[in-house]
Short mmCIF file of C-alpha atoms (C1' of nucleotides) in Angstrom, two decimals:
data_model
loop_
_atom_site.label_atom_id
_atom_site.label_comp_id
_atom_site.label_asym_id
_atom_site.label_seq_id
_atom_site.Cartn_x
_atom_site.Cartn_y
_atom_site.Cartn_z
CA MET A 1 10.19 9.23 -19.89
CA PRO A 2 7.36 8.54 -22.22
CA GLU A 3 4.22 7.57 -20.28
CA LEU A 4 0.54 7.34 -21.29
CA PRO A 5 0.26 11.00 -22.43
CA GLU A 6 3.44 11.05 -24.30
CA VAL A 7 2.63 7.97 -26.28
CA GLU A 8 -0.67 9.03 -26.78
CA THR A 9 0.50 12.25 -28.50
CA LEU A 10 2.94 10.34 -30.59
CA ALA A 11 0.04 7.91 -31.57
CA ASN A 12 -2.12 10.84 -32.66
CA GLU A 13 0.78 12.59 -34.63
CA LEU A 14 1.66 9.51 -36.42
CA ARG A 15 -1.86 8.31 -37.27
CA GLU A 16 -2.31 11.61 -39.12
CA LYS A 17 0.55 11.44 -40.98
CA ILE A 18 1.03 7.75 -42.00
CA SER A 19 -2.31 5.98 -41.49
CA GLY A 20 -3.19 4.19 -44.72
CA ARG A 21 0.37 4.22 -46.12
CA VAL A 22 2.31 1.15 -46.91
CA LEU A 23 5.43 0.26 -45.07
CA SER A 24 8.11 0.07 -47.89
CA LYS A 25 11.04 -1.01 -45.84
CA ILE A 26 12.33 -1.60 -42.30
CA ILE A 27 15.84 -1.81 -40.91
CA LEU A 28 16.60 -3.20 -37.46
CA LYS A 29 19.83 -2.77 -36.10
CA GLU A 30 21.69 -5.24 -34.07
CA LYS A 31 21.47 -3.74 -30.61
CA LEU A 32 17.59 -3.29 -30.82
CA ILE A 33 15.63 -5.25 -28.16
CA LEU A 34 13.22 -7.53 -30.18
CA LYS A 35 10.62 -9.69 -28.66
CA THR A 36 9.76 -11.31 -32.07
CA PRO A 37 12.70 -12.68 -34.07
CA ARG A 38 14.22 -10.27 -36.55
CA GLU A 39 13.69 -12.37 -39.55
CA VAL A 40 9.99 -12.74 -38.93
CA ILE A 41 9.45 -8.92 -38.66
CA GLU A 42 11.64 -8.32 -41.81
CA LYS A 43 9.66 -11.02 -43.74
CA LYS A 44 6.20 -10.08 -42.59
CA LEU A 45 5.94 -6.28 -42.54
CA PRO A 46 7.50 -4.74 -45.75
CA GLY A 47 4.74 -4.39 -48.20
CA LYS A 48 1.98 -4.20 -45.57
CA LYS A 49 -0.62 -1.31 -45.44
CA LEU A 50 -0.58 0.51 -41.92
CA VAL A 51 -4.31 0.62 -41.12
CA GLY A 52 -4.35 2.34 -37.82
CA ILE A 53 -2.20 3.61 -34.93
CA ALA A 54 -3.30 2.93 -31.40
CA ARG A 55 -1.95 3.33 -27.72
CA ARG A 56 -2.25 0.63 -25.06
CA GLY A 57 -0.81 1.59 -21.78
CA LYS A 58 2.77 2.93 -22.52
CA PHE A 59 2.85 0.61 -25.78
CA LEU A 60 2.35 2.21 -29.25
CA ARG A 61 0.47 -0.16 -31.65
CA PHE A 62 0.81 -0.11 -35.50
CA ASP A 63 -2.07 -2.18 -36.98
CA PHE A 64 -1.13 -3.58 -40.48
CA ASP A 65 -3.13 -5.47 -42.93
CA GLY A 66 -3.75 -9.07 -42.19
CA ALA A 67 -4.25 -8.53 -38.55
CA LEU A 68 -0.59 -7.83 -37.76
CA ALA A 69 0.14 -5.60 -34.97
CA PHE A 70 3.52 -4.10 -34.41
CA TRP A 71 3.99 -2.89 -31.01
CA ILE A 72 6.59 -0.47 -29.93
CA HIS A 73 7.74 0.23 -26.19
CA LEU A 74 9.95 3.46 -25.86
CA GLY A 75 11.20 2.34 -22.39
CA MET A 76 13.02 5.41 -20.81
CA THR A 77 14.61 7.12 -23.56
CA GLY A 78 13.02 5.80 -26.85
CA GLN A 79 12.35 8.31 -29.51
CA LEU A 80 10.32 8.21 -32.83
CA LEU A 81 11.59 10.92 -35.30
CA TRP A 82 11.22 11.94 -38.89
CA LEU A 83 14.84 12.44 -39.77
CA LYS A 84 16.69 12.91 -42.98
CA GLU A 85 19.48 10.23 -43.78
CA GLN A 86 22.22 12.85 -43.34
CA ASP A 87 20.86 13.47 -39.72
CA PHE A 88 21.20 10.19 -38.30
CA LYS A 89 23.55 8.02 -40.39
CA ASN A 90 26.42 8.59 -37.58
CA ASP A 91 24.03 8.23 -34.71
CA LEU A 92 24.93 5.46 -32.34
CA HIS A 93 21.68 5.40 -30.72
CA VAL A 94 19.39 4.85 -33.92
CA HIS A 95 18.14 1.31 -33.72
CA ALA A 96 15.53 0.93 -36.35
CA ILE A 97 14.57 2.90 -39.53
CA LEU A 98 11.05 2.40 -41.14
CA PHE A 99 10.37 3.71 -44.50
CA PHE A 100 6.65 4.39 -45.76
CA GLU A 101 5.78 4.91 -49.50
CA ASP A 102 5.22 8.61 -50.38
CA ILE A 103 6.69 9.98 -47.11
CA PRO A 104 10.10 11.42 -48.08
CA GLU A 105 11.68 11.03 -44.50
CA PRO A 106 11.93 7.82 -42.60
CA LEU A 107 10.65 7.31 -39.19
CA VAL A 108 13.59 6.58 -36.94
CA PHE A 109 13.85 4.85 -33.60
CA ARG A 110 16.37 6.39 -31.37
CA ASP A 111 17.21 4.94 -27.88
CA ILE A 112 19.96 6.00 -25.64
CA ARG A 113 19.57 3.65 -22.84
CA LYS A 114 18.03 0.71 -24.78
CA PHE A 115 15.08 -0.11 -22.39
CA GLY A 116 12.75 0.11 -25.74
CA SER A 117 11.55 -2.82 -27.49
CA PHE A 118 9.68 -4.00 -30.65
CA CYS A 119 7.34 -6.76 -31.06
CA LEU A 120 5.13 -8.32 -33.88
CA THR A 121 1.93 -10.10 -33.18
CA ASN A 122 -1.03 -11.58 -35.19
CA GLY A 123 -4.57 -10.94 -34.27
CA SER A 124 -4.81 -13.74 -31.44
CA SER A 125 -4.25 -12.69 -27.86
CA SER A 126 -2.30 -15.51 -27.04
CA SER A 127 0.32 -14.42 -29.37
CA LEU A 128 0.63 -11.27 -27.06
CA PRO A 129 3.70 -11.24 -24.85
CA GLU A 130 2.71 -11.12 -20.98
CA GLY A 131 3.86 -7.48 -20.72
CA ILE A 132 0.94 -6.57 -23.01
CA ARG A 133 -1.70 -9.28 -22.38
CA LEU A 134 -1.62 -8.81 -18.71
CA LEU A 135 -1.87 -4.87 -18.81
CA GLY A 136 -4.51 -3.66 -16.37
CA PRO A 137 -7.37 -1.14 -17.56
CA GLU A 138 -6.89 2.23 -19.16
CA PRO A 139 -7.46 4.90 -16.30
CA SER A 140 -10.03 6.70 -18.47
CA GLU A 141 -11.95 3.45 -19.43
CA ILE A 142 -12.92 2.42 -16.08
CA LYS A 143 -15.55 3.77 -13.82
CA ASN A 144 -14.86 5.13 -10.24
CA GLU A 145 -16.30 2.13 -8.43
CA ALA A 146 -13.99 -0.31 -10.63
CA PHE A 147 -11.12 1.87 -9.93
CA ALA A 148 -11.54 1.88 -6.37
CA ASN A 149 -12.03 -1.94 -6.33
CA LEU A 150 -8.61 -2.49 -8.15
CA PHE A 151 -7.12 -0.85 -4.85
CA ARG A 152 -9.32 -1.39 -2.15
CA HIS A 153 -7.58 -4.47 -0.66
CA ARG A 154 -4.01 -3.66 -1.49
CA LYS A 155 -1.64 -3.64 1.14
CA GLY A 156 1.46 -1.92 -0.80
CA ARG A 157 2.31 1.59 -0.79
CA ILE A 158 -0.27 3.53 -3.05
CA LYS A 159 2.64 5.19 -5.32
CA SER A 160 4.26 1.79 -6.15
CA LEU A 161 0.93 0.19 -6.92
CA LEU A 162 0.06 3.15 -9.44
CA LEU A 163 3.24 2.16 -11.07
CA ASN A 164 2.30 -1.41 -11.45
CA GLN A 165 1.08 -1.80 -15.10
CA LYS A 166 -0.77 -5.08 -14.38
CA LEU A 167 -3.10 -3.22 -12.09
CA LEU A 168 -3.54 0.26 -14.09
CA ALA A 169 -1.81 0.96 -17.61
CA GLY A 170 -0.08 3.86 -18.52
CA LEU A 171 1.11 5.59 -15.31
CA GLY A 172 4.97 6.26 -14.76
CA ASN A 173 6.87 8.16 -12.03
CA ILE A 174 5.82 11.76 -13.39
CA TYR A 175 2.08 11.03 -13.47
CA ALA A 176 1.97 8.82 -10.47
CA ASP A 177 3.42 11.89 -8.27
CA GLU A 178 1.41 14.58 -9.91
CA SER A 179 -1.87 12.62 -9.56
CA LEU A 180 -1.34 11.89 -5.96
CA PHE A 181 -0.60 15.54 -5.19
CA ARG A 182 -3.81 16.53 -6.93
CA ALA A 183 -5.70 13.98 -4.97
CA GLY A 184 -4.00 15.26 -1.67
CA ILE A 185 -2.75 11.56 -0.90
CA ASP A 186 0.77 10.74 0.55
CA PRO A 187 2.54 8.49 -1.69
CA ARG A 188 3.42 6.09 1.41
CA ARG A 189 -0.27 5.53 2.24
CA ARG A 190 -1.65 1.90 1.86
CA PRO A 191 -4.77 1.69 -0.23
CA TYR A 192 -6.67 -0.56 2.05
CA ARG A 193 -6.56 2.28 4.58
CA LEU A 194 -7.83 4.95 2.27
CA SER A 195 -11.58 5.78 2.04
CA ARG A 196 -13.61 5.03 -1.08
CA GLN A 197 -14.17 8.73 -1.37
CA LYS A 198 -10.27 9.18 -1.42
CA LEU A 199 -10.02 6.48 -4.04
CA ILE A 200 -12.40 7.98 -6.26
CA ALA A 201 -10.74 11.43 -5.94
CA LEU A 202 -7.52 9.74 -6.99
CA HIS A 203 -9.14 8.25 -10.17
CA ARG A 204 -10.57 11.82 -10.69
CA ALA A 205 -7.13 13.30 -10.39
CA ILE A 206 -5.29 10.69 -12.50
CA CYS A 207 -7.86 11.31 -15.35
CA ASP A 208 -7.58 14.97 -15.15
CA THR A 209 -3.84 14.90 -15.06
CA LEU A 210 -3.48 12.66 -17.94
CA GLN A 211 -6.03 14.84 -20.03
CA GLU A 212 -4.29 17.85 -19.46
CA ALA A 213 -0.84 16.36 -20.06
CA ILE A 214 -2.14 15.21 -23.45
CA ARG A 215 -3.43 18.61 -24.29
CA GLN A 216 0.04 19.92 -23.67
CA GLY A 217 1.53 17.44 -25.84
CA GLY A 218 3.17 15.53 -22.87
CA SER A 219 6.20 16.35 -20.82
CA SER A 220 9.60 16.83 -22.41
CA ILE A 221 12.23 16.44 -19.53
CA ASP A 222 15.33 14.83 -20.86
CA ASP A 223 14.69 13.06 -24.18
CA TYR A 224 11.00 12.88 -25.01
CA LEU A 225 10.22 14.67 -28.23
CA HIS A 226 7.35 14.63 -30.62
CA ALA A 227 7.94 13.02 -34.09
CA ASP A 228 8.73 16.24 -35.76
CA GLY A 229 11.39 17.08 -32.94
CA SER A 230 9.32 19.52 -31.18
CA ARG A 231 8.88 19.46 -27.35
CA GLY A 232 5.75 18.93 -25.12
CA SER A 233 4.95 21.59 -22.69
CA PHE A 234 3.26 19.71 -19.60
CA GLN A 235 6.73 19.90 -17.70
CA ASN A 236 6.03 23.48 -17.23
CA PHE A 237 3.06 22.49 -15.30
CA HIS A 238 4.32 19.79 -12.89
CA ARG A 239 3.49 20.63 -9.40
CA VAL A 240 5.66 18.17 -7.48
CA TYR A 241 7.69 15.88 -10.02
CA GLY A 242 11.28 17.10 -9.98
CA ARG A 243 10.69 19.96 -7.71
CA ALA A 244 12.14 18.66 -4.41
CA GLY A 245 13.02 21.59 -2.08
CA GLU A 246 10.92 24.05 -4.04
CA PRO A 247 7.86 25.59 -2.19
CA CYS A 248 4.42 23.79 -2.80
CA SER A 249 2.39 25.73 -5.30
CA VAL A 250 -0.55 25.41 -2.59
CA CYS A 251 0.92 25.99 0.86
CA GLN A 252 4.51 27.09 0.35
CA ALA A 253 5.99 24.37 2.45
CA PRO A 254 9.19 22.93 0.88
CA LEU A 255 8.42 19.67 -1.33
CA ARG A 256 10.01 16.55 -0.12
CA GLN A 257 11.66 13.67 -1.99
CA ILE A 258 11.84 10.28 -0.73
CA ARG A 259 12.67 6.91 -2.08
CA LEU A 260 9.99 4.02 -2.51
CA ALA A 261 10.76 0.78 -3.87
CA ALA A 262 13.99 2.09 -5.29
CA ARG A 263 11.97 5.00 -7.02
CA SER A 264 12.01 8.61 -6.37
CA ALA A 265 8.55 10.08 -5.03
CA CYS A 266 8.23 13.81 -4.77
CA PHE A 267 5.11 15.17 -2.42
CA CYS A 268 4.00 18.08 -0.35
CA PRO A 269 4.10 16.76 3.16
CA THR A 270 1.56 19.26 4.31
CA CYS A 271 -0.93 19.02 1.40
CA GLN A 272 -0.50 15.22 1.12
CA LYS A 273 -1.87 13.31 4.03
"C1'" DG B 1 6.27 -7.06 -1.45
"C1'" DA B 2 11.26 -5.47 -1.81
"C1'" DA B 3 15.60 -5.24 -4.18
"C1'" DG B 4 18.72 -5.68 -7.99
"C1'" DG B 5 19.93 -5.68 -12.96
"C1'" DC B 6 19.86 -4.07 -17.53
"C1'" DC B 7 21.74 0.60 -19.93
"C1'" DT B 8 23.86 5.22 -20.63
"C1'" DG B 9 24.86 10.23 -20.01
"C1'" DG B 10 25.24 13.75 -17.01
"C1'" DA B 11 25.74 15.55 -12.17
"C1'" DA B 12 27.82 15.41 -7.87
"C1'" DT C 1 35.18 8.16 -9.74
"C1'" DT C 2 30.62 7.16 -8.14
"C1'" DC C 3 25.86 7.80 -8.30
"C1'" DC C 4 21.35 8.82 -10.01
"C1'" DA C 5 17.45 8.83 -13.25
"C1'" DG C 6 13.35 4.89 -14.17
"C1'" DG C 7 11.12 1.85 -18.08
"C1'" DC C 8 10.42 -3.36 -16.98
"C1'" DC C 9 12.01 -7.96 -15.54
"C1'" DT C 10 13.85 -11.37 -12.48
"C1'" DT C 11 14.80 -13.15 -8.00
"C1'" DC C 12 14.45 -13.46 -3.57
#
DNA sequence: GAAGGCCTGGAA
DNA sequence: TTCCAGGCCTTC
């Protein structure tokens, strides 16, 4: 499940390897989800120089010459891997192949569940699809006060709100659960009833968790891999996510799993109030 | 704001 | 055989 730290890791690695290279060829298979017509992408991208790679929320953005931005969302199971032809030619889950000049192996987009998508935009913000244009702020780029204000009057469950990309960009199930644990907040709490102090503590916890996860190269649970095929290691440091029934690392009480808005939520009933 | 749908592989 | 995982979107 690529969330902010996983996409950030990928962006950093890819930038180092292919920034400044020319995209020589792109193959888009039939089942790939495209938010821009296939012909447009095939006509505009080849021959363009990649001038940079960035992350916005859970989106990866390839910036090309001529103010073209190529957006990749990995969905749940999307992967970007450097692979040799013989290693993917019979792979049914490969949906796109990108070739760069002077790079021997192509960059392959693999996605088992097909929740990932591609999109090509020009420089204007009006060309952005809503899913990108309406993204909330990056957690590390807002101040405590602004963060608290985002949630202050909200009546929904804090966990569900943290997953809302329009409010705050980049968190998914893993990092929402982990951050709430660190902040000592029960995922079912309603933010308008939380103190300002508590909201600020949550902001701190989110920033710390994300930063540590990036340092560990993200979490590799089911599908996430770095572009060279190696695994992240933050899964070894999860304190609640995927650990229902295990003892809490702080108080030894068994961790609980509940469902919140059709999503699982793991937490410690003793430490999180 | 809640719930269901898309999708597939793996577990129950 | 059914259910669950969860990115995001649509519908109620």
